[in-house]
Coordinates of C-alpha atoms in Angstrom, one line a residue:
X1 CA -11.4 1.6 -46.9
X2 CA -9.6 4.0 -49.6
X3 CA -6.3 3.8 -51.0
X4 CA -5.4 7.2 -49.2
X5 CA -6.4 5.9 -45.8
X6 CA -3.9 3.0 -46.4
X7 CA -1.3 4.7 -47.7
X8 CA -1.6 7.1 -44.6
X9 CA -1.2 4.3 -41.8
X10 CA 2.5 4.5 -42.0
X11 CA 3.2 6.2 -38.3
X12 CA 6.1 3.9 -36.6
X13 CA 4.8 1.2 -33.8
X14 CA 6.3 1.5 -30.5
X15 CA 8.1 -1.9 -31.3
X16 CA 10.3 -2.8 -28.2
X17 CA 7.2 -2.1 -25.7
X18 CA 4.7 -3.6 -28.4
X19 CA 6.4 -6.8 -28.2
X20 CA 6.9 -7.0 -24.3
X21 CA 3.3 -6.6 -23.9
X22 CA 2.2 -9.2 -26.1
X23 CA 4.9 -11.5 -25.1
X24 CA 3.1 -13.4 -22.4
X25 CA 0.2 -13.7 -24.4
X26 CA 1.5 -14.8 -27.2
X27 CA 3.5 -17.7 -25.7
X28 CA 0.6 -19.4 -24.7
X29 CA -1.6 -18.6 -27.9
X30 CA 1.0 -19.2 -30.7
X31 CA 1.9 -23.0 -29.7
X32 CA -2.0 -23.7 -30.1
X33 CA -2.2 -22.6 -33.6
X34 CA -2.3 -25.8 -36.1
X35 CA 0.6 -23.6 -38.3
X36 CA 3.0 -23.4 -35.7
X37 CA 5.9 -25.8 -36.1
X38 CA 7.8 -25.7 -33.2
X39 CA 5.8 -27.8 -31.0
X40 CA 6.8 -30.0 -28.3
X41 CA 9.1 -27.2 -27.0
X42 CA 8.5 -24.1 -25.1
X43 CA 8.5 -21.1 -26.4
X44 CA 11.2 -18.8 -24.4
X45 CA 10.8 -15.4 -26.1
X46 CA 10.4 -13.6 -29.2
X47 CA 12.4 -11.1 -31.6
X48 CA 10.3 -8.6 -33.5
X49 CA 11.4 -8.5 -37.2
X50 CA 9.1 -6.0 -38.1
X51 CA 5.5 -4.1 -37.0
X52 CA 3.2 -2.1 -39.0
X53 CA -0.4 -0.8 -38.2
X54 CA -2.9 -1.6 -41.1
X55 CA -5.3 0.6 -38.8
X56 CA -4.3 2.8 -35.8
X57 CA -4.7 0.9 -32.4
X58 CA -6.2 4.1 -31.2
X59 CA -9.1 3.9 -33.1
X60 CA -12.0 1.6 -32.2
X61 CA -10.7 -0.9 -34.2
X62 CA -7.0 -1.4 -35.0
X63 CA -5.0 -3.9 -37.0
X64 CA -1.3 -4.7 -36.5
X65 CA 1.0 -6.8 -38.7
X66 CA 3.6 -8.5 -37.2
X67 CA 6.9 -10.6 -38.2
X68 CA 7.9 -12.2 -35.0
X69 CA 11.0 -14.7 -35.0
X70 CA 10.2 -17.3 -31.7
X71 CA 13.1 -18.5 -29.3
X72 CA 13.0 -21.9 -28.1
X73 CA 15.2 -24.7 -26.7
X74 CA 17.5 -26.6 -28.9
X75 CA 16.7 -30.2 -29.5
X76 CA 19.0 -32.7 -27.9
X77 CA 20.5 -33.1 -31.4
X78 CA 21.2 -29.6 -31.7
X79 CA 23.1 -29.4 -28.3
X80 CA 22.3 -27.0 -25.3
X81 CA 20.7 -23.6 -25.0
X82 CA 18.5 -21.6 -27.2
X83 CA 18.4 -20.2 -30.6
X84 CA 16.3 -18.0 -33.0
X85 CA 13.7 -20.3 -34.6
X86 CA 10.9 -19.8 -37.3
X87 CA 9.6 -16.2 -38.3
X88 CA 5.9 -16.0 -38.1
X89 CA 3.3 -13.7 -40.0
X90 CA 0.6 -12.7 -37.3
X91 CA -2.4 -10.6 -38.1
X92 CA -3.6 -9.1 -34.8
X93 CA -6.8 -7.2 -34.1
X94 CA -7.0 -4.7 -31.4
X95 CA -10.5 -3.9 -29.3
X96 CA -11.4 -2.2 -26.3
X97 CA -13.6 -5.3 -26.0
X98 CA -14.1 -8.5 -28.1
X99 CA -17.7 -8.8 -29.4
X100 CA -19.0 -12.4 -28.6
X101 CA -19.0 -13.7 -32.1
X102 CA -15.1 -13.0 -32.0
X103 CA -14.4 -14.9 -28.8
X104 CA -13.0 -18.2 -30.5
X105 CA -10.4 -15.6 -31.9
X106 CA -9.1 -14.3 -28.5
X107 CA -5.4 -14.1 -28.0
X108 CA -5.7 -12.0 -24.6
X109 CA -6.4 -8.9 -22.6
X110 CA -3.2 -6.5 -22.7
X111 CA -2.3 -5.7 -19.1
X112 CA 0.6 -3.1 -19.7
X113 CA 2.7 -1.1 -22.8
X114 CA 1.1 0.6 -25.7
X115 CA -2.4 -1.5 -25.9
X116 CA -2.7 -1.6 -22.2
X117 CA -6.5 -2.0 -21.7
X118 CA -7.3 -3.5 -24.9
X119 CA -8.3 -6.9 -26.3
X120 CA -6.1 -8.5 -29.3
X121 CA -7.5 -11.4 -31.1
X122 CA -6.6 -13.2 -34.2
X123 CA -8.0 -10.3 -36.9
X124 CA -8.6 -13.0 -40.0
X125 CA -11.8 -13.8 -38.3
X126 CA -12.9 -10.6 -38.2
X127 CA -14.3 -9.0 -41.8
X128 CA -13.5 -5.6 -41.2
X129 CA -9.5 -6.1 -40.8
X130 CA -10.0 -8.7 -43.8
X131 CA -11.4 -6.2 -46.1
X132 CA -8.2 -3.8 -45.4
X133 CA -6.4 -6.5 -46.8
X134 CA -8.2 -7.1 -50.0
X135 CA -8.3 -3.1 -50.2
X136 CA -4.4 -3.1 -49.8
X137 CA -3.9 -5.5 -52.7
X138 CA -6.3 -3.6 -55.0
X139 CA -4.9 -0.3 -54.7
X140 CA -1.3 -1.7 -54.6
X141 CA -0.5 -0.2 -51.0
X142 CA 2.7 0.3 -49.4
X143 CA 2.6 0.3 -45.5
X144 CA 6.4 0.3 -43.9
X145 CA 8.0 -2.8 -45.3
X146 CA 5.0 -4.0 -46.8
X147 CA 4.3 -3.8 -50.5
X148 CA 1.2 -5.3 -52.2
X149 CA 1.5 -6.0 -56.0
X150 CA -1.3 -7.1 -58.4
X151 CA -1.9 -8.2 -61.9
X152 CA -3.6 -5.2 -63.2
X153 CA -5.3 -7.3 -66.1
X154 CA -7.4 -9.0 -63.3
X155 CA -10.0 -6.9 -62.0
X156 CA -10.6 -7.1 -58.2
X157 CA -13.8 -5.5 -56.7
X158 CA -13.7 -3.9 -53.2
X159 CA -17.2 -5.1 -52.0
X160 CA -16.6 -8.8 -51.8
X161 CA -17.8 -10.4 -48.3
X162 CA -14.7 -12.1 -46.7
X163 CA -15.1 -15.2 -44.7
X164 CA -12.0 -17.4 -42.9
X165 CA -11.2 -20.7 -44.1
X166 CA -11.5 -22.8 -40.7
X167 CA -10.3 -26.1 -42.0
X168 CA -7.1 -27.3 -40.6
X169 CA -4.0 -25.9 -42.8
X170 CA -0.5 -25.3 -42.5
X171 CA -1.2 -21.5 -43.5
X172 CA -4.5 -19.3 -43.1
X173 CA -6.8 -18.6 -46.3
X174 CA -9.6 -16.0 -46.6
X175 CA -12.3 -16.5 -49.2
X176 CA -13.7 -13.0 -50.6
X177 CA -17.3 -13.4 -52.2
X178 CA -16.5 -16.7 -53.7
X179 CA -14.5 -14.6 -56.2
X180 CA -10.6 -14.6 -54.5
X181 CA -8.9 -16.9 -52.1
X182 CA -6.3 -15.2 -50.2
X183 CA -3.5 -17.7 -48.9
X184 CA -1.6 -15.9 -46.1
X185 CA 2.1 -17.7 -45.3
X186 CA 2.1 -18.2 -41.6
X187 CA 5.9 -19.7 -41.5
X188 CA 7.9 -16.8 -43.3
X189 CA 11.3 -17.4 -45.1
X190 CA 13.5 -15.2 -47.4
X191 CA 13.3 -15.6 -50.9
X192 CA 11.7 -16.6 -54.0
X193 CA 8.6 -18.7 -52.9
X194 CA 7.7 -21.1 -54.9
X195 CA 3.8 -20.8 -53.9
X196 CA 4.0 -17.4 -56.2
X197 CA 6.7 -18.3 -58.7
X198 CA 5.5 -21.1 -60.0
X199 CA 2.1 -20.3 -60.7
X200 CA 3.1 -17.2 -62.2
X201 CA 5.3 -18.9 -64.6
X202 CA 2.2 -21.3 -65.3
X203 CA 0.1 -18.7 -66.3
X204 CA 2.4 -16.9 -68.5
X205 CA 2.7 -20.5 -70.3
X206 CA -1.1 -20.5 -70.5
X207 CA -1.4 -23.4 -68.5
X208 CA -4.9 -23.7 -67.4
X209 CA -4.3 -26.3 -64.4
X210 CA -3.3 -23.7 -61.8
X211 CA -4.9 -20.5 -60.9
X212 CA -3.0 -17.5 -61.8
X213 CA -2.1 -15.2 -59.1
X214 CA -4.3 -12.1 -59.0
X215 CA -2.1 -9.9 -56.5
X216 CA 0.4 -10.7 -53.9
X217 CA 1.8 -9.5 -50.5
X218 CA 5.5 -9.2 -49.9
X219 CA 8.0 -7.6 -47.1
X220 CA 11.2 -6.2 -48.3
X221 CA 13.9 -6.3 -45.1
X222 CA 17.5 -5.9 -45.0
X223 CA 17.8 -6.5 -48.9
X224 CA 15.5 -9.6 -49.0
X225 CA 12.0 -10.3 -50.0
X226 CA 9.8 -12.2 -48.0
X227 CA 6.5 -13.5 -49.9
X228 CA 3.7 -13.3 -47.1
X229 CA 0.5 -14.2 -49.5
X230 CA -0.6 -14.9 -52.7
X231 CA -4.2 -13.9 -53.8
X232 CA -5.6 -16.2 -56.7
X233 CA -9.6 -16.8 -58.2
X234 CA -11.5 -18.9 -56.1
X235 CA -13.0 -22.1 -58.0
X236 CA -16.5 -22.1 -56.8
X237 CA -18.2 -25.0 -55.9
X238 CA -14.7 -27.2 -56.0
X239 CA -14.1 -30.3 -54.1
X240 CA -10.4 -31.3 -53.4
X241 CA -9.4 -34.5 -54.0
X242 CA -9.1 -36.0 -50.8
X243 CA -12.7 -35.1 -49.8
X244 CA -13.7 -36.5 -53.2
X245 CA -12.0 -39.6 -52.9
X246 CA -13.6 -40.2 -49.4
X247 CA -16.9 -39.8 -50.8
X248 CA -16.8 -42.1 -54.0
X249 CA -15.0 -44.5 -51.7
X250 CA -17.9 -44.5 -49.1
X251 CA -20.3 -45.0 -52.3
X252 CA -18.7 -47.8 -53.6
X253 CA -18.2 -49.5 -50.0
X254 CA -21.9 -49.6 -49.8
X255 CA -23.0 -52.7 -52.0
X256 CA -25.9 -52.0 -54.7
X257 CA -29.4 -53.2 -54.5
X258 CA -28.5 -56.1 -57.0
X259 CA -25.3 -56.8 -55.0
X260 CA -23.1 -55.2 -57.6
X261 CA -21.2 -52.1 -57.8
X262 CA -21.7 -49.8 -60.9
X263 CA -19.8 -47.2 -62.7
X264 CA -16.0 -46.6 -62.9
X265 CA -16.4 -44.8 -59.5
X266 CA -13.2 -42.4 -58.8
X267 CA -10.8 -44.4 -61.3
X268 CA -12.3 -41.9 -64.1
X269 CA -11.0 -39.0 -61.6
X270 CA -8.0 -40.5 -61.2
X271 CA -7.2 -40.7 -65.0
X272 CA -8.0 -37.2 -65.0
X273 CA -5.9 -36.3 -62.6
X274 CA -2.8 -37.7 -63.8
X275 CA -3.2 -36.0 -67.0
X276 CA -3.9 -32.7 -65.3
X277 CA -0.7 -33.1 -63.4
X278 CA 1.2 -34.1 -66.7
X279 CA -0.1 -30.6 -68.2
X280 CA 1.7 -29.0 -65.2
X281 CA 4.8 -30.9 -65.3
X282 CA 5.3 -30.6 -69.0
X283 CA 4.4 -26.3 -68.7
X284 CA 7.0 -26.3 -66.0
X285 CA 9.7 -27.9 -67.8
X286 CA 8.9 -25.3 -70.9
X287 CA 9.0 -22.6 -68.7
X288 CA 12.0 -23.2 -66.5
X289 CA 15.7 -24.9 -67.0
X290 CA 16.0 -28.6 -66.6
X291 CA 19.0 -30.3 -65.6
X292 CA 20.3 -34.1 -66.3
X293 CA 20.9 -36.0 -63.1
X294 CA 24.2 -38.5 -63.3
X295 CA 25.9 -40.7 -61.0
X296 CA 27.1 -38.2 -58.4
X297 CA 23.8 -36.4 -58.6
X298 CA 22.0 -39.5 -57.6
X299 CA 24.5 -40.7 -55.0
X300 CA 23.4 -37.7 -53.1
X301 CA 19.8 -38.4 -53.5
X302 CA 20.2 -42.0 -52.3
X303 CA 22.5 -40.7 -49.2
X304 CA 19.7 -38.7 -48.1
X305 CA 17.2 -41.5 -48.4
X306 CA 19.3 -43.9 -46.8
X307 CA 20.2 -41.2 -43.9
X308 CA 16.2 -40.6 -43.5
X309 CA 15.4 -44.3 -43.0
X310 CA 18.2 -44.8 -40.4
X311 CA 16.8 -41.9 -38.7
X312 CA 13.2 -43.0 -38.8
X313 CA 14.3 -46.4 -37.9
X314 CA 16.1 -45.1 -34.6
X315 CA 12.8 -43.0 -33.7
X316 CA 10.1 -45.9 -34.4
X317 CA 11.1 -49.4 -33.7
X318 CA 8.3 -51.0 -35.5
X319 CA 10.2 -50.0 -38.8
X320 CA 13.3 -51.7 -37.9
X321 CA 12.5 -55.4 -38.9
X322 CA 12.0 -53.9 -42.7
X323 CA 14.9 -51.7 -42.8
X324 CA 17.4 -54.3 -44.9
X325 CA 14.4 -54.9 -47.5
X326 CA 13.7 -50.9 -47.8
X327 CA 17.1 -50.2 -48.3
X328 CA 17.1 -52.4 -51.1
X329 CA 15.2 -49.7 -53.2
X330 CA 17.5 -47.1 -52.7
X331 CA 20.7 -49.6 -53.6
X332 CA 19.0 -50.6 -56.9
X333 CA 18.7 -46.9 -57.7
X334 CA 22.2 -46.5 -56.9
X335 CA 23.2 -49.5 -58.9
X336 CA 21.3 -48.0 -61.9
X337 CA 23.3 -44.5 -61.5
X338 CA 26.3 -46.3 -61.2
X339 CA 25.8 -48.2 -64.4
X340 CA 25.3 -44.7 -66.2
X341 CA 21.8 -44.3 -66.5
X342 CA 20.6 -40.5 -66.3
X343 CA 17.2 -38.9 -65.5
X344 CA 15.8 -35.2 -66.1
X345 CA 15.1 -33.3 -63.3
X346 CA 12.8 -29.8 -63.5
X347 CA 10.8 -28.0 -61.3
X348 CA 8.2 -29.8 -59.7
X349 CA 5.0 -29.5 -57.3
X350 CA 7.2 -30.6 -54.3
X351 CA 4.2 -31.4 -51.8
X352 CA 1.6 -33.2 -54.5
X353 CA -1.6 -35.3 -52.9
X354 CA -4.9 -35.5 -53.1
X355 CA -5.6 -32.8 -51.0
X356 CA -3.4 -30.5 -53.3
X357 CA -6.2 -30.7 -56.0
X358 CA -9.4 -29.5 -56.6
X359 CA -12.0 -30.5 -59.1
X360 CA -14.4 -27.9 -60.6
X361 CA -17.9 -28.8 -61.0
X362 CA -17.1 -28.8 -64.8
X363 CA -15.2 -31.6 -64.1
X364 CA -11.8 -30.0 -64.8
X365 CA -8.9 -30.6 -62.1
X366 CA -6.4 -27.7 -60.7
X367 CA -3.3 -28.0 -58.4
X368 CA -3.0 -25.7 -55.8
X369 CA -0.4 -24.9 -53.0
X370 CA 3.0 -24.9 -54.8
X371 CA 4.6 -24.0 -51.6
X372 CA 6.5 -27.5 -51.2
X373 CA 7.0 -29.1 -47.6
X374 CA 7.4 -26.4 -45.4
X375 CA 9.7 -28.1 -43.2
X376 CA 12.4 -28.1 -46.0
X377 CA 14.7 -25.0 -46.8
X378 CA 13.6 -23.0 -49.5
X379 CA 16.5 -23.6 -51.7
X380 CA 15.7 -27.4 -51.7
X381 CA 12.2 -27.0 -52.5
X382 CA 13.1 -25.0 -55.6
X383 CA 15.8 -27.2 -56.7
X384 CA 14.7 -29.4 -60.1
X385 CA 13.8 -33.0 -59.1
X386 CA 12.6 -35.8 -61.3
X387 CA 8.6 -35.4 -62.1
X388 CA 8.1 -39.0 -60.3
X389 CA 8.5 -37.5 -56.7
X390 CA 5.2 -35.7 -57.4
X391 CA 4.0 -39.0 -58.8
X392 CA 5.1 -41.2 -55.9
X393 CA 3.3 -38.6 -53.5
X394 CA 0.0 -39.0 -55.5
X395 CA 0.3 -42.9 -55.2
X396 CA 0.8 -42.7 -51.6
X397 CA -2.0 -40.5 -51.2
X398 CA -4.4 -42.9 -53.3
X399 CA -3.3 -45.4 -50.2
X400 CA -4.2 -43.5 -47.5
X401 CA -7.8 -42.7 -49.1
X402 CA -8.5 -46.2 -48.8
X403 CA -7.4 -46.6 -45.4
X404 CA -9.7 -43.7 -44.2
X405 CA -12.8 -45.2 -45.2
X406 CA -14.4 -47.8 -42.8
X407 CA -13.9 -51.2 -44.2
X408 CA -10.8 -50.7 -46.2
X409 CA -8.7 -52.4 -43.5
X410 CA -11.1 -54.8 -42.8
X411 CA -13.0 -53.4 -39.8
X412 CA -16.6 -53.2 -40.1
X413 CA -18.6 -49.7 -39.6
X414 CA -21.0 -49.8 -36.7
X415 CA -23.7 -52.1 -37.5
X416 CA -22.1 -53.0 -40.8
X417 CA -19.8 -55.4 -42.3
X418 CA -16.6 -55.1 -44.2
X419 CA -16.2 -54.5 -47.7
X420 CA -13.2 -56.4 -49.0
X421 CA -13.2 -55.3 -52.4
X422 CA -12.6 -51.6 -51.1
X423 CA -8.7 -52.9 -50.4
X424 CA -8.0 -53.1 -54.6
X425 CA -9.4 -49.3 -54.8
X426 CA -5.9 -48.0 -54.0
X427 CA -4.2 -49.9 -56.8
X428 CA -7.0 -49.3 -59.2
X429 CA -6.7 -45.4 -58.8
X430 CA -2.8 -45.7 -59.0
X431 CA -3.1 -47.4 -62.2
X432 CA -5.6 -45.0 -63.7
X433 CA -3.6 -42.1 -62.4
X434 CA -0.5 -43.4 -64.3
X435 CA -2.2 -43.9 -67.6
X436 CA -4.0 -41.0 -67.6
X437 CA -0.3 -39.4 -66.9
X438 CA 1.1 -41.4 -69.7
X439 CA -1.7 -40.0 -72.1
X440 CA -0.1 -36.0 -71.9
X441 CA 3.5 -36.9 -71.0
X442 CA 4.1 -39.7 -73.4
X443 CA 5.8 -42.0 -71.3
X444 CA 3.9 -43.8 -68.1
X445 CA 5.2 -43.3 -64.6
X446 CA 5.6 -47.2 -64.0
X447 CA 8.2 -47.5 -67.1
X448 CA 10.9 -46.1 -64.6
X449 CA 10.1 -48.5 -61.7
X450 CA 13.4 -48.3 -59.8
X451 CA 13.0 -44.6 -59.1
X452 CA 9.6 -44.7 -58.5
X453 CA 10.0 -47.3 -55.8
X454 CA 12.7 -45.6 -54.4
X455 CA 10.3 -42.0 -54.0
X456 CA 7.8 -43.9 -52.7
X457 CA 9.7 -45.9 -50.0
X458 CA 11.3 -42.4 -49.3
X459 CA 7.7 -41.3 -48.7
X460 CA 6.4 -44.1 -46.8
X461 CA 9.1 -43.5 -44.3
X462 CA 8.4 -40.1 -43.7
X463 CA 5.0 -40.8 -43.4
X464 CA 6.0 -43.6 -40.5
X465 CA 8.0 -40.9 -38.6
X466 CA 4.9 -38.4 -39.0
X467 CA 2.2 -41.0 -37.6
X468 CA 4.4 -42.1 -34.8
X469 CA 5.1 -38.8 -33.5
X470 CA 1.6 -36.9 -34.4
X471 CA -1.0 -39.7 -35.2
X472 CA 0.0 -43.0 -33.5
X473 CA -3.8 -44.2 -34.6
X474 CA -3.1 -43.6 -38.4
X475 CA 0.4 -45.7 -38.4
X476 CA -0.8 -48.6 -39.8
X477 CA -1.4 -47.0 -42.9
X478 CA 2.2 -46.3 -44.2
X479 CA 3.5 -49.8 -42.1
X480 CA 1.2 -51.6 -44.7
X481 CA 3.0 -50.0 -47.5
X482 CA 6.3 -50.7 -45.9
X483 CA 5.6 -54.2 -45.6
X484 CA 4.8 -54.2 -49.4
X485 CA 7.8 -52.1 -50.6
X486 CA 10.2 -53.8 -48.4
X487 CA 9.2 -57.2 -49.9
X488 CA 9.3 -56.1 -53.4
X489 CA 11.8 -57.1 -55.9

């Protein structure tokens, strides 16, 4: 698709009629998507924030770009009634009939309105609409409120074959010819998104541990900028840390022929990952301001942790016997702050775990997905925080990996026997990760045990609440950590 073709697609969409015709289909389809955040509450309606045609729907193939805001009932804690909810980015393909290979992408058949008689579907499953997005980024197109920008120093070829990554994610990702990956954000908020902001900053600092943004997609609405997507180099042949850890754990769980387990397994990778994390933290501290957290700031931090504990204990009865012991982690931190100890805070990753790390075939580690926890307000995600918050998240991730492999909990795989030594794997990897971090940062994270314990405790409490609500079978994993942390001195 040529640049002229993209720029010509600026005819206004019949917005009210369009949304009315799509409403019944989206009410059924949207809550089933992995990235929909309002699960458990019915969608009662939509508000259309913006609608643009990237391909005119009068053609054999149409492509609509929508930003829609959902309306859902309030939770009991919020009161009665409904309110406008989250804003979502939708890319909707339009065809008269859907080819069989696109059947899994079906949203529904439109019965009335401007698209009456057409079939609409999730367009990212279709290579042709995906090509349109890449071409728009390559040519820095403008389509209505949409603006496509790029780093001109990096070449973007127009002949790259797209494919959709189908793994469960809180967003959607397209890979183009094993050269680029386009992450399309689904839940959209106004303001500077750290998923674009921080990689741009790190690329200017020359940090090789984060792929530099090649292009990005934004919407300009009501004097606010909404980041919609980021195109970055694709690390071909890379494996994420979670999959690599599980693979190595499975190998270590099988006794060698001589009865001994050889090699250092994942320990060396954990150490290298610690070094990569420290490199990113060091570069972020150079690129952006740091602040000092004193008694007042730490009191607010501790209050938040204590409140989250109370909320989780109320929702998960199995947590209640440990609440008093867990609270001591936060009280110890408050005591240190009251004695005058201070901590340095800076911009961090914000949601660091093994799945946010990629190991290239060369052995180099990269950190990805700097969006932070999507459930938290954007302003909170962009606040400076102690780097130990990231480290605590990674330490908890090693614990999760250890429990994800048969035998790690003492249960036997089918036809096999438990491998008791696997239970030590998380502790070994945690130590290696901290040691690797210290090699670059000059300070071992374990040298600040009170703050580290507080962040680990806060993270484990979050995990208990999440698993109780969404994956009850996984609840024993954070509960094992809860017992350990509650008993810590």
